Amino acid sequence: MEFSVGKIITSEKVGDHYFYTGSITPLEPDQAKKGTIFWLIEVTAPNPKIPKIIVNRLKKYYVQKEDGIWGFEQALKIINRGLAKQIQNKNTSWITHLNAIIGLAQDKTIHLAPTGDVAAYLFRENKISNILDVEESPPPHQTFVSVISGEIEKGDKMFLASSEFTSYMTIETLADHLRETTDKAISTIAQYFRNKNIRSINALALDFSKGSLSVDTIYLDQKPETTQDMIFKILKKIKDYTFRGIRALALIIGKSEYRILRNYLEKKNRQAVESKNKKSPLVKNAIHIESGNQISKLKNFISNEKRTGFLKKYQKQILIGLAVILLGAFVLTLILRQGSNGNKNLTENLAQAQTLYDEAITKLAANQNEEAYTILNQANTLADSAKDYPATSAESLALLQKIQNEINKITNATIISGATEDVGDFTQKGDVSLNRIFNLDNQIFTFNLKNNQFYSLDLNDKEISDFFNLPQPFGNIDDAVLFESDTNYFLIKNDQNQYYTYNFDDKKVSQALKSGNFNWPDSDKLYSYFNKAYFLENSELQRLAYTASGFTEPSSAAQTNNKIKATAIDGSIYFLTTDNQIEQYTSGTKNNFALNKPFFLKDSNDLDLIHTSPNSSYLFLYQKSANRILIFDKIGDYVKQLILPNNWGETQDLLDVNSNELFILASNKIYQISY
């Protein structure tokens, strides 16, 4: 089966990491049946000899000798013998530091021999699966002892990566990339790691849907070609080809005239030559040259005549050519000058950024955090301008990382890794739209607005189950809330302002009972606090207590003169208003409460979500524009912030279960983080 191999690689050595990544397909027709062998080898110790031993023996034995799975296994045995010999020779620093995968793709079958910490994924029919789970490395003298084999289908893609890949990219994000063409996938993945200044990654992408890629190798430690680079290359080619054309034309004319004159001198029948070439001015003017001993004079004569005759004959073409060359040279000069000035400016920006960084460190040492914060942001802007140019990229990215580290210390920020695994991926349930999550007895509950289905997520085994489905005809869910009474209930509101309850004990849905004659509030959002349900209507929060005979008549719990964006309840009531203020009410009375925002949050006036609970010591505020969660204590003092990965998408709900764990609902997935 025809397929292609794309590589994301670095130089062989990155710190203490040595990488060897590649593939070979024999070119000779009689050897093509051997298939393609490929390898990804990483040694996380200063021992560059081991990868060379593996690759050299693999090439020598498999490509030159046997083919098929038998030959592949024999090649692995030869490699294992070579590694065992290294141990006998006391070369042991690589033991427990070798992460590698060697593979063979032949016809419709693929064979993989892994060792150590490597990743391998199969992308088939728009779904991704982990095909490799190496529990522990085999003994060092038997490094490649197991071979995983499987059938390949047309359209499959396979992605192999070194040990640190999964620390920076989730399997879901990788799947999103692989849904694109393989060319685009390896380009965007490589750019992702470049942007984060991560070089200790190697990867192979096998595409069984096409025979070649437009770009099959991308280097993480080399910047992509800029527009200026491409223009420079084009102009250089124009210049080269123009001069080559002129030289070739002159050479052809020179050879032609020289051959005519040489024949005139050497042939005895001078009259025949004269008659045949009468039109040549060089022949007419060279009649006086009588013998071959005057060749040197002849060459000088040709040179002079060629200069004058050629220039006259091709005057127009030469002038046009010279004009093109001069114009190209002028444009090239401008570009190079601009590039030189740009590079000079970028170098100056980087130097200035370093100076500002040093100044900020001095300010921090003197506890002048606010001034240091302002200076660090200025340095960040200057260093960021130089990160995409080869001459300043490495130094700029290193400085940006140092700047960000200091900013994180000042702001007490925790960067949540993009590699954090979700604990509940509800997209496996098909077309879902979730916006609320609730916790009860080590389970998380949620509901799908698209089909009225409620789900439960067991936090012990991370299993998602169908909890219950609302019977027809119910209408569509507007909102629902979990509350506690003599038993546990869901209070559910539909789009016709009708209310229902689900009883956890008898597992039945019934129309919600009322103990008085009142109309249900037409609320967009429901809340709860133990056995009370709360309804937000306009700028007033109304409270209904639940009794054995049903819900009591609504009473006002809190009312504000401002418009309310979000609400949280822990005994006290917190309103997040549309002007981004936090109002706190206890027993209906407004308290003297305000967030004590530090200097670096003075401009954070675009908050979107507030959350707390009776068991929590904190208020959690989500800011969509910065994709972060700000944490304050309940007297309003700032504690810290959590910077969320962009690939999670927008946060829809928060849930704290204990004192240091937070569950986040984002893009229909639930993530669990510690804070």
XYZ file of C-alpha atoms in Angstrom:
675
model
C 0.000 0.000 0.000
C 1.289 3.416 -0.954
C 1.954 5.751 1.968
C 4.100 8.689 3.044
C 6.161 9.560 6.115
C 6.308 13.037 7.648
C 8.888 13.897 10.283
C 9.064 16.512 13.024
C 12.661 16.463 14.186
C 15.415 18.468 15.827
C 19.162 18.358 15.764
C 20.546 15.099 17.119
C 21.322 16.645 20.507
C 18.957 18.795 22.572
C 20.388 19.152 26.048
C 20.933 15.592 27.232
C 18.474 14.230 24.656
C 19.887 12.470 21.601
C 17.437 11.871 18.761
C 17.604 9.728 15.649
C 14.416 9.749 13.586
C 14.064 8.555 10.015
C 12.818 6.023 7.487
C 14.107 4.037 4.496
C 12.286 2.641 1.490
C 14.597 0.636 -0.810
C 14.679 2.216 -4.277
C 15.655 -0.884 -6.266
C 12.574 -2.621 -7.728
C 13.689 -6.029 -6.512
C 14.018 -4.706 -2.932
C 10.888 -2.522 -2.845
C 8.889 -5.503 -1.598
C 10.824 -5.258 1.669
C 8.553 -2.336 2.590
C 9.561 0.750 4.569
C 11.385 0.662 7.862
C 11.201 3.650 10.205
C 12.554 4.516 13.601
C 12.251 7.073 16.362
C 15.015 6.826 18.951
C 15.579 9.010 22.004
C 18.314 8.642 24.608
C 17.837 10.907 27.640
C 21.437 10.543 28.755
C 24.756 11.787 27.314
C 25.327 8.680 25.194
C 25.122 9.352 21.425
C 26.574 5.959 20.545
C 23.436 3.895 21.240
C 21.138 5.400 18.554
C 23.868 4.935 15.943
C 24.269 1.273 16.892
C 20.532 0.677 16.535
C 20.134 2.488 13.204
C 23.302 1.119 11.608
C 22.434 -2.475 12.454
C 18.837 -2.004 11.328
C 19.916 -0.608 7.961
C 22.671 -3.146 7.433
C 20.703 -6.251 8.282
C 17.144 -5.568 7.127
C 17.704 -3.457 4.013
C 20.644 -5.480 2.718
C 19.502 -8.963 3.714
C 16.180 -10.400 4.818
C 12.684 -9.053 4.246
C 9.270 -9.553 5.824
C 8.412 -9.994 9.494
C 10.962 -12.787 9.881
C 13.741 -10.547 8.629
C 12.475 -7.683 10.797
C 12.597 -9.863 13.907
C 16.080 -11.083 12.977
C 17.215 -7.461 12.639
C 15.854 -6.739 16.128
C 17.843 -9.699 17.491
C 21.012 -8.311 15.908
C 20.279 -4.922 17.507
C 19.720 -6.537 20.919
C 23.054 -8.347 20.640
C 24.780 -5.063 19.878
C 23.207 -3.415 22.927
C 24.127 -6.380 25.142
C 27.727 -6.039 23.949
C 27.714 -2.394 25.046
C 26.741 -3.517 28.544
C 29.597 -6.025 28.563
C 31.926 -3.177 27.576
C 30.689 -1.118 30.570
C 28.768 1.358 28.410
C 25.664 1.412 30.632
C 24.678 5.068 31.019
C 21.844 4.596 28.510
C 20.065 1.914 30.539
C 16.580 3.170 31.597
C 17.191 6.208 29.353
C 16.329 4.628 25.999
C 12.916 5.418 24.504
C 12.464 4.081 20.993
C 10.126 2.552 18.469
C 11.190 0.707 15.322
C 8.625 -0.149 12.677
C 8.081 -1.926 9.382
C 5.250 -1.119 6.961
C 4.889 -3.768 4.274
C 1.867 -4.141 2.003
C -1.176 -3.797 4.287
C 0.602 -4.803 7.494
C 2.524 -2.750 10.021
C 4.852 -4.023 12.752
C 6.020 -1.945 15.730
C 8.790 -2.775 18.213
C 8.718 -0.312 21.134
C 10.815 0.142 24.234
C 10.730 2.721 27.006
C 8.455 5.751 27.057
C 7.116 6.418 23.562
C 3.663 7.208 22.170
C 1.862 5.643 19.207
C -1.606 6.544 17.979
C -3.816 5.251 15.170
C -6.214 7.704 13.517
C -8.923 5.825 11.622
C -12.346 6.975 10.420
C -12.035 10.280 12.281
C -11.275 8.589 15.623
C -7.977 8.296 17.452
C -6.797 5.433 19.649
C -3.691 4.721 21.679
C -2.169 1.558 20.225
C 0.784 1.348 22.554
C 0.885 0.899 26.293
C 4.378 -0.003 27.435
C 4.039 -0.825 31.114
C 7.759 -1.077 31.771
C 10.958 -1.368 29.800
C 12.305 -4.862 29.085
C 15.730 -5.947 30.354
C 18.481 -3.842 28.701
C 20.030 -6.855 26.975
C 16.629 -7.639 25.423
C 15.478 -4.130 24.579
C 13.318 -4.880 21.533
C 11.576 -8.107 22.571
C 7.954 -7.538 21.587
C 6.494 -6.783 18.177
C 2.976 -5.393 17.766
C 1.424 -6.176 14.370
C -1.778 -5.025 12.733
C -3.601 -4.466 9.467
C -3.629 -1.040 7.836
C -6.575 0.385 5.894
C -6.392 3.012 3.195
C -6.897 6.432 4.763
C -5.337 5.457 8.107
C -2.848 7.735 9.790
C -0.373 6.784 12.470
C 1.480 9.181 14.755
C 4.569 8.190 16.763
C 6.204 10.547 19.253
C 9.036 10.738 21.772
C 8.664 10.703 25.547
C 7.790 14.356 26.269
C 5.094 14.739 23.598
C 2.164 13.772 25.831
C 3.299 16.304 28.462
C 2.444 19.134 26.096
C -0.340 17.902 23.811
C -3.473 15.916 24.602
C -4.712 13.054 22.473
C -7.817 15.131 21.640
C -5.715 18.038 20.361
C -3.614 15.628 18.308
C -6.798 14.164 16.815
C -7.949 17.659 15.832
C -4.659 18.177 13.974
C -4.818 14.785 12.254
C -8.261 15.589 10.877
C -6.424 18.038 8.614
C -4.115 16.914 5.815
C -0.895 15.391 7.093
C 1.104 18.244 5.539
C -0.893 20.779 7.535
C -0.945 18.606 10.658
C 2.827 18.275 10.997
C 3.237 21.981 10.176
C 0.776 23.161 12.849
C 2.076 20.689 15.451
C 5.651 21.823 14.778
C 4.598 25.473 15.010
C 2.889 24.758 18.346
C 6.145 23.444 19.811
C 8.174 26.247 18.229
C 5.911 28.847 19.826
C 6.439 27.247 23.219
C 10.211 26.999 22.625
C 10.052 23.215 23.046
C 12.756 21.380 21.111
C 12.996 18.038 22.923
C 10.323 16.411 20.735
C 10.578 14.114 17.720
C 7.632 12.602 15.880
C 6.728 10.530 12.828
C 3.428 10.824 10.944
C 2.550 7.923 8.651
C -0.162 8.702 6.125
C -1.696 5.702 4.355
C -3.894 7.850 2.138
C -1.252 9.389 -0.123
C 2.148 8.622 -1.568
C 3.978 11.870 -0.940
C 3.877 15.035 1.137
C 4.656 18.550 -0.039
C 6.893 18.952 3.028
C 8.069 15.683 4.582
C 10.518 16.998 7.191
C 10.149 19.937 9.574
C 12.935 20.961 11.938
C 11.877 22.402 15.291
C 15.173 24.248 15.650
C 14.875 25.937 12.249
C 12.507 28.801 11.604
C 10.065 28.576 8.679
C 11.023 30.561 5.608
C 9.854 34.192 5.788
C 8.448 36.254 2.882
C 11.695 38.179 2.794
C 13.655 34.938 2.439
C 11.454 33.803 -0.450
C 11.764 37.160 -2.287
C 15.519 37.053 -1.836
C 15.668 33.549 -3.334
C 13.487 34.532 -6.304
C 15.593 37.588 -7.098
C 18.775 35.595 -6.712
C 17.448 33.010 -9.179
C 16.516 35.776 -11.660
C 20.026 37.174 -11.390
C 21.683 33.775 -11.706
C 19.607 32.655 -14.667
C 20.068 36.021 -16.479
C 23.833 35.892 -16.206
C 23.892 32.207 -17.088
C 21.809 32.928 -20.186
C 24.121 35.730 -21.334
C 27.207 33.602 -20.738
C 25.688 30.639 -22.544
C 24.649 32.800 -25.544
C 28.083 34.371 -25.811
C 29.723 30.977 -25.542
C 27.524 29.526 -28.297
C 28.249 32.451 -30.644
C 31.947 32.343 -29.799
C 32.201 28.609 -30.441
C 30.322 28.894 -33.711
C 32.541 31.642 -35.126
C 35.686 29.977 -33.837
C 34.727 26.695 -35.496
C 34.166 28.466 -38.849
C 37.580 30.106 -38.710
C 39.309 26.967 -37.585
C 37.827 25.045 -40.478
C 38.921 27.822 -42.842
C 42.518 27.475 -41.668
C 42.661 23.699 -41.512
C 40.845 22.733 -44.671
C 42.789 22.746 -47.904
C 39.808 23.766 -49.966
C 39.790 27.430 -48.913
C 37.441 28.381 -51.723
C 34.794 25.938 -50.524
C 34.859 27.438 -47.073
C 34.673 30.977 -48.490
C 31.760 30.012 -50.690
C 29.895 28.251 -47.861
C 30.370 30.965 -45.294
C 30.508 34.138 -47.322
C 27.994 35.864 -45.108
C 30.205 35.634 -42.053
C 31.984 38.947 -41.459
C 34.646 37.108 -39.545
C 35.511 34.935 -42.570
C 35.755 37.933 -44.900
C 38.034 39.829 -42.573
C 40.247 36.843 -41.800
C 41.430 35.942 -45.324
C 44.928 37.172 -44.535
C 45.364 34.594 -41.754
C 47.282 31.844 -43.465
C 48.322 29.186 -40.983
C 47.567 27.513 -37.695
C 50.607 29.052 -36.010
C 48.641 32.317 -35.825
C 45.892 30.873 -33.597
C 46.696 33.294 -30.793
C 46.103 36.245 -33.123
C 42.951 34.570 -34.315
C 41.636 34.314 -30.720
C 42.280 37.995 -30.107
C 40.595 38.841 -33.385
C 37.537 36.736 -32.472
C 37.353 38.403 -29.079
C 37.407 41.917 -30.561
C 35.009 41.142 -33.387
C 32.662 39.283 -31.055
C 32.446 42.215 -28.694
C 31.593 44.721 -31.403
C 29.454 42.510 -33.651
C 27.580 40.836 -30.824
C 26.790 44.121 -29.094
C 25.497 45.688 -32.302
C 23.424 42.694 -33.317
C 21.829 42.122 -29.892
C 21.842 45.705 -28.633
C 18.091 45.867 -27.865
C 17.981 42.501 -26.078
C 21.095 43.327 -24.046
C 19.681 46.683 -22.934
C 16.421 45.056 -21.833
C 18.363 42.355 -19.977
C 20.570 44.918 -18.268
C 17.500 46.960 -17.298
C 15.895 43.886 -15.725
C 19.104 43.083 -13.859
C 19.505 46.651 -12.618
C 15.870 46.807 -11.496
C 16.196 43.468 -9.721
C 19.429 44.599 -8.074
C 17.726 47.823 -6.928
C 14.740 45.965 -5.432
C 17.057 43.423 -3.856
C 19.154 46.177 -2.319
C 16.050 47.794 -0.820
C 14.860 44.481 0.595
C 18.237 43.595 2.025
C 18.628 47.071 3.444
C 15.163 46.867 4.998
C 15.947 43.380 6.265
C 19.241 44.592 7.642
C 17.529 47.521 9.349
C 14.752 45.206 10.566
C 17.237 42.698 11.954
C 19.177 45.565 13.494
C 15.989 46.880 15.094
C 15.060 43.413 16.324
C 18.503 42.950 17.808
C 18.184 46.329 19.510
C 14.693 45.389 20.779
C 16.053 42.173 22.229
C 18.935 43.979 23.908
C 16.532 46.544 25.340
C 14.215 43.756 26.547
C 17.143 42.129 28.363
C 18.021 45.466 29.986
C 14.420 45.936 31.132
C 14.326 42.387 32.476
C 17.467 43.022 34.515
C 15.935 46.263 35.800
C 12.757 44.416 36.804
C 14.746 41.814 38.740
C 16.385 44.652 40.679
C 12.938 46.100 41.437
C 11.703 42.714 42.645
C 14.673 42.390 44.972
C 13.615 45.728 46.478
C 9.962 44.496 46.778
C 8.827 47.014 44.179
C 6.515 44.488 42.567
C 4.158 46.874 40.801
C 6.973 48.719 39.052
C 8.655 45.410 38.207
C 5.394 44.105 36.724
C 5.060 47.141 34.435
C 8.677 46.844 33.294
C 8.351 43.101 32.649
C 5.355 43.680 30.387
C 7.357 46.245 28.404
C 10.215 43.754 28.116
C 7.764 41.056 27.038
C 6.487 43.206 24.148
C 10.020 43.920 22.886
C 11.210 40.309 23.195
C 8.056 39.008 21.525
C 8.741 41.149 18.424
C 11.989 39.238 17.821
C 10.818 35.655 18.336
C 9.884 34.862 14.715
C 13.227 35.737 13.084
C 16.044 33.177 12.869
C 18.800 35.536 14.043
C 17.017 36.423 17.294
C 14.520 33.589 17.790
C 16.326 31.319 20.259
C 17.501 34.145 22.505
C 14.094 35.829 22.343
C 12.163 32.683 23.295
C 14.506 32.007 26.200
C 14.058 35.556 27.479
C 10.274 35.390 27.045
C 10.192 32.281 29.222
C 12.206 34.042 31.945
C 9.929 37.082 31.778
C 6.799 34.927 32.008
C 8.216 33.041 34.992
C 8.703 36.310 36.872
C 5.234 37.583 35.927
C 3.752 34.297 37.165
C 5.563 34.701 40.479
C 4.292 38.267 40.916
C 0.702 37.336 40.040
C 0.844 33.963 41.803
C -0.280 32.333 38.579
C -0.344 28.619 37.864
C -0.180 27.580 34.223
C -2.448 24.571 33.794
C -0.814 22.134 31.404
C -2.527 21.499 28.089
C -1.695 17.835 28.688
C -4.117 17.646 31.651
C -6.426 14.744 30.895
C -10.177 15.231 30.972
C -12.014 13.032 33.467
C -15.225 13.025 31.478
C -15.528 13.401 27.721
C -19.245 13.692 27.051
C -18.733 14.160 23.311
C -18.644 10.357 23.183
C -22.404 10.593 23.753
C -22.873 12.196 20.354
C -24.483 15.595 19.827
C -24.386 17.216 23.279
C -24.726 20.697 24.731
C -23.893 20.916 28.443
C -23.806 24.040 30.622
C -24.169 22.912 34.271
C -22.452 20.380 36.541
C -23.420 19.210 40.058
C -21.746 17.021 42.655
C -23.256 14.391 44.942
C -21.629 11.359 46.626
C -18.472 11.347 44.514
C -20.459 11.663 41.314
C -20.869 14.549 38.920
C -24.220 15.069 37.195
C -25.038 17.064 34.097
C -27.722 17.262 31.428
C -27.894 17.590 27.671
C -29.966 20.526 26.452
C -30.385 18.855 23.051
C -32.152 15.637 24.068
C -33.234 16.063 27.764
C -30.823 13.296 28.833
C -29.170 13.435 32.276
C -25.743 11.828 32.758
C -23.645 10.775 35.744
C -19.858 10.640 35.939
C -18.354 8.342 38.567
C -15.202 10.008 39.893
C -13.733 6.681 40.996
C -13.679 4.842 37.667
C -14.351 7.895 35.398
C -17.290 6.050 33.812
C -20.054 8.098 32.156
C -23.553 6.633 32.422
C -27.044 7.598 31.291
C -28.756 8.677 34.531
C -32.313 9.320 33.338
C -34.214 10.792 30.421
C -37.219 13.058 30.708
C -40.413 11.444 29.413
C -42.329 12.818 26.462
C -44.044 15.193 26.067
C -41.897 17.281 28.376
C -40.711 20.082 26.114
C -37.105 21.208 26.181
C -34.988 21.737 29.279
C -34.361 25.375 30.121
C -32.390 24.692 33.280
C -32.131 22.285 36.191
C -30.606 22.296 39.656
C -29.765 19.634 42.251
C -31.021 20.233 45.806
C -31.210 18.249 49.023
C -34.211 17.603 51.239
C -35.411 14.408 52.914
C -34.027 12.880 49.768
C -32.170 14.310 46.787
C -33.974 15.917 43.880
C -33.459 17.577 40.576
C -35.730 20.555 40.010
C -36.184 20.930 36.264
C -37.707 23.815 34.291
C -38.792 23.473 30.668
C -39.164 26.083 27.962
C -42.886 26.457 28.758
C -42.162 27.575 32.347
C -43.325 24.253 33.764
C -41.460 22.665 36.685
C -40.750 18.996 37.383
C -38.799 17.064 39.980
C -36.736 13.901 39.737
C -36.595 11.857 42.955
C -33.288 10.013 43.489
C -35.000 7.396 45.687
C -37.899 6.261 43.541
C -36.189 7.367 40.302
C -39.332 9.033 39.001
C -40.048 12.304 37.239
C -43.215 14.115 38.355
C -44.698 17.568 38.168
C -43.320 19.779 40.908
C -45.782 20.308 43.774
C -46.684 23.677 45.275
C -47.922 24.176 48.856
C -49.497 27.513 47.985
C -51.344 29.260 45.215
C -48.614 31.067 43.274
C -47.152 31.215 39.823
C -43.726 29.748 39.177
C -41.123 32.461 38.569
C -40.098 32.741 34.937
C -36.392 32.416 35.605
C -33.492 31.958 33.227
C -31.306 30.389 35.897
C -31.947 28.108 38.875
C -29.807 27.804 42.015
C -30.007 25.798 45.221
C -28.828 25.777 48.816
C -29.650 22.589 50.713
C -33.502 22.258 50.630
C -34.129 25.641 49.038
C -34.407 26.503 45.391
C -33.573 29.973 44.099
C -34.893 31.694 40.999
C -33.295 34.732 39.469
C -35.903 37.045 38.003
C -34.755 40.428 36.732
C -32.587 41.865 39.561
C -34.163 39.845 42.372
C -33.312 36.400 43.710
C -36.404 34.595 45.004
C -36.311 31.662 47.385
C -38.658 28.663 47.597
C -38.294 26.133 50.405
C -39.197 22.506 49.738
C -41.477 20.677 52.177
C -43.325 17.375 52.139
C -46.348 19.084 50.593
C -44.304 20.849 47.921
C -42.604 24.177 47.365
C -43.604 27.125 49.510
C -44.564 30.495 48.104
C -41.579 32.517 46.817
C -39.964 35.137 49.038
C -37.248 37.640 48.252
C -33.750 36.483 49.204
C -31.839 39.460 47.817
C -32.443 42.347 45.477
C -30.063 44.761 43.786
C -30.394 47.905 41.717
C -27.866 46.558 39.232
C -28.235 44.016 36.470
C -27.012 40.555 37.438
C -24.659 38.545 35.255
C -24.164 35.506 37.532
C -24.940 34.299 41.055
C -23.327 32.027 43.656
C -24.711 30.895 47.032
C -22.955 29.510 50.110
C -25.380 30.747 52.793
C -24.548 34.263 51.707
C -25.557 35.336 48.227
C -23.059 36.750 45.737
C -24.112 38.728 42.682
C -21.700 39.316 39.806
C -23.171 42.446 38.238
C -22.897 43.576 34.639
C -20.469 46.316 35.717
C -18.212 43.528 37.114
C -18.762 44.290 40.792
C -19.349 41.623 43.435
C -22.230 42.256 45.838
C -22.677 40.095 48.939
C -25.995 39.665 50.773
C -26.768 37.884 54.043
C -30.379 37.413 55.122
C -31.410 39.870 52.439
C -29.081 42.631 53.665
C -26.266 43.929 51.514
C -22.851 43.634 53.178
C -19.893 45.962 52.887
C -18.006 43.660 50.571
C -15.700 44.288 47.621
C -12.899 42.489 45.864
C -9.480 43.721 46.893
C -7.922 43.489 43.449
C -4.115 43.686 43.267
C -2.502 46.145 40.848
C -2.202 43.591 38.043
C -5.975 42.971 38.054
C -7.142 46.588 38.008
C -8.191 46.261 34.380
C -9.857 42.846 34.708
C -13.359 44.275 34.277
C -14.788 41.586 32.035
C -15.680 38.737 34.397
C -18.107 36.079 33.162
C -18.783 33.524 35.893
C -18.763 33.268 39.689
C -18.768 30.117 41.796
C -18.500 29.109 45.436
C -20.016 26.521 47.768
C -20.673 26.097 51.515
C -17.587 23.878 51.879
C -15.257 26.205 49.996
C -13.101 28.986 51.426
C -12.875 30.750 48.090
C -14.703 32.647 45.399
C -13.864 31.530 41.858
C -14.240 34.063 39.050
C -13.842 33.099 35.402
C -12.522 35.664 32.915
C -13.193 34.510 29.369
C -11.008 37.126 27.619
C -7.893 35.888 29.434
C -9.152 32.280 29.821
C -8.254 32.231 33.499
C -9.844 31.608 36.882
C -9.213 34.234 39.563
C -9.390 32.957 43.145
C -10.280 35.258 46.062
C -10.962 34.393 49.674
C -14.347 35.225 51.183
C -13.250 38.535 52.629
C -12.320 39.622 49.100
C -8.524 39.267 49.131
C -6.748 37.899 46.070
C -5.234 34.418 46.434
C -4.032 33.229 43.018
C -5.017 32.632 39.401
C -5.178 29.573 37.160
C -4.280 30.092 33.486
C -6.259 27.541 31.457
C -5.119 25.964 28.173
C -6.646 27.579 25.094
C -7.440 24.193 23.583
C -10.007 23.541 26.318
C -12.306 26.209 24.924
C -14.642 28.419 26.937
C -15.425 27.441 30.537
C -19.172 26.920 31.076
C -19.321 25.902 34.740
C -17.131 25.350 37.796
C -17.446 22.920 40.675
C -15.239 22.574 43.763
C -15.523 19.235 45.511
C -12.901 19.558 48.236
C -10.372 22.080 49.494
C -7.905 21.934 46.619
C -9.609 20.392 43.591
C -11.668 22.117 40.960
C -13.760 20.589 38.180
C -14.195 22.614 35.019
C -16.824 22.085 32.335
C -15.470 23.298 28.988
C -16.516 22.310 25.461
C -18.634 19.411 26.822
C -15.698 17.892 28.681
C -14.937 17.914 32.403
C -11.387 18.586 33.556
C -10.036 18.121 37.055
C -7.237 20.382 38.337
C -5.536 20.983 41.666
C -5.000 24.497 42.943
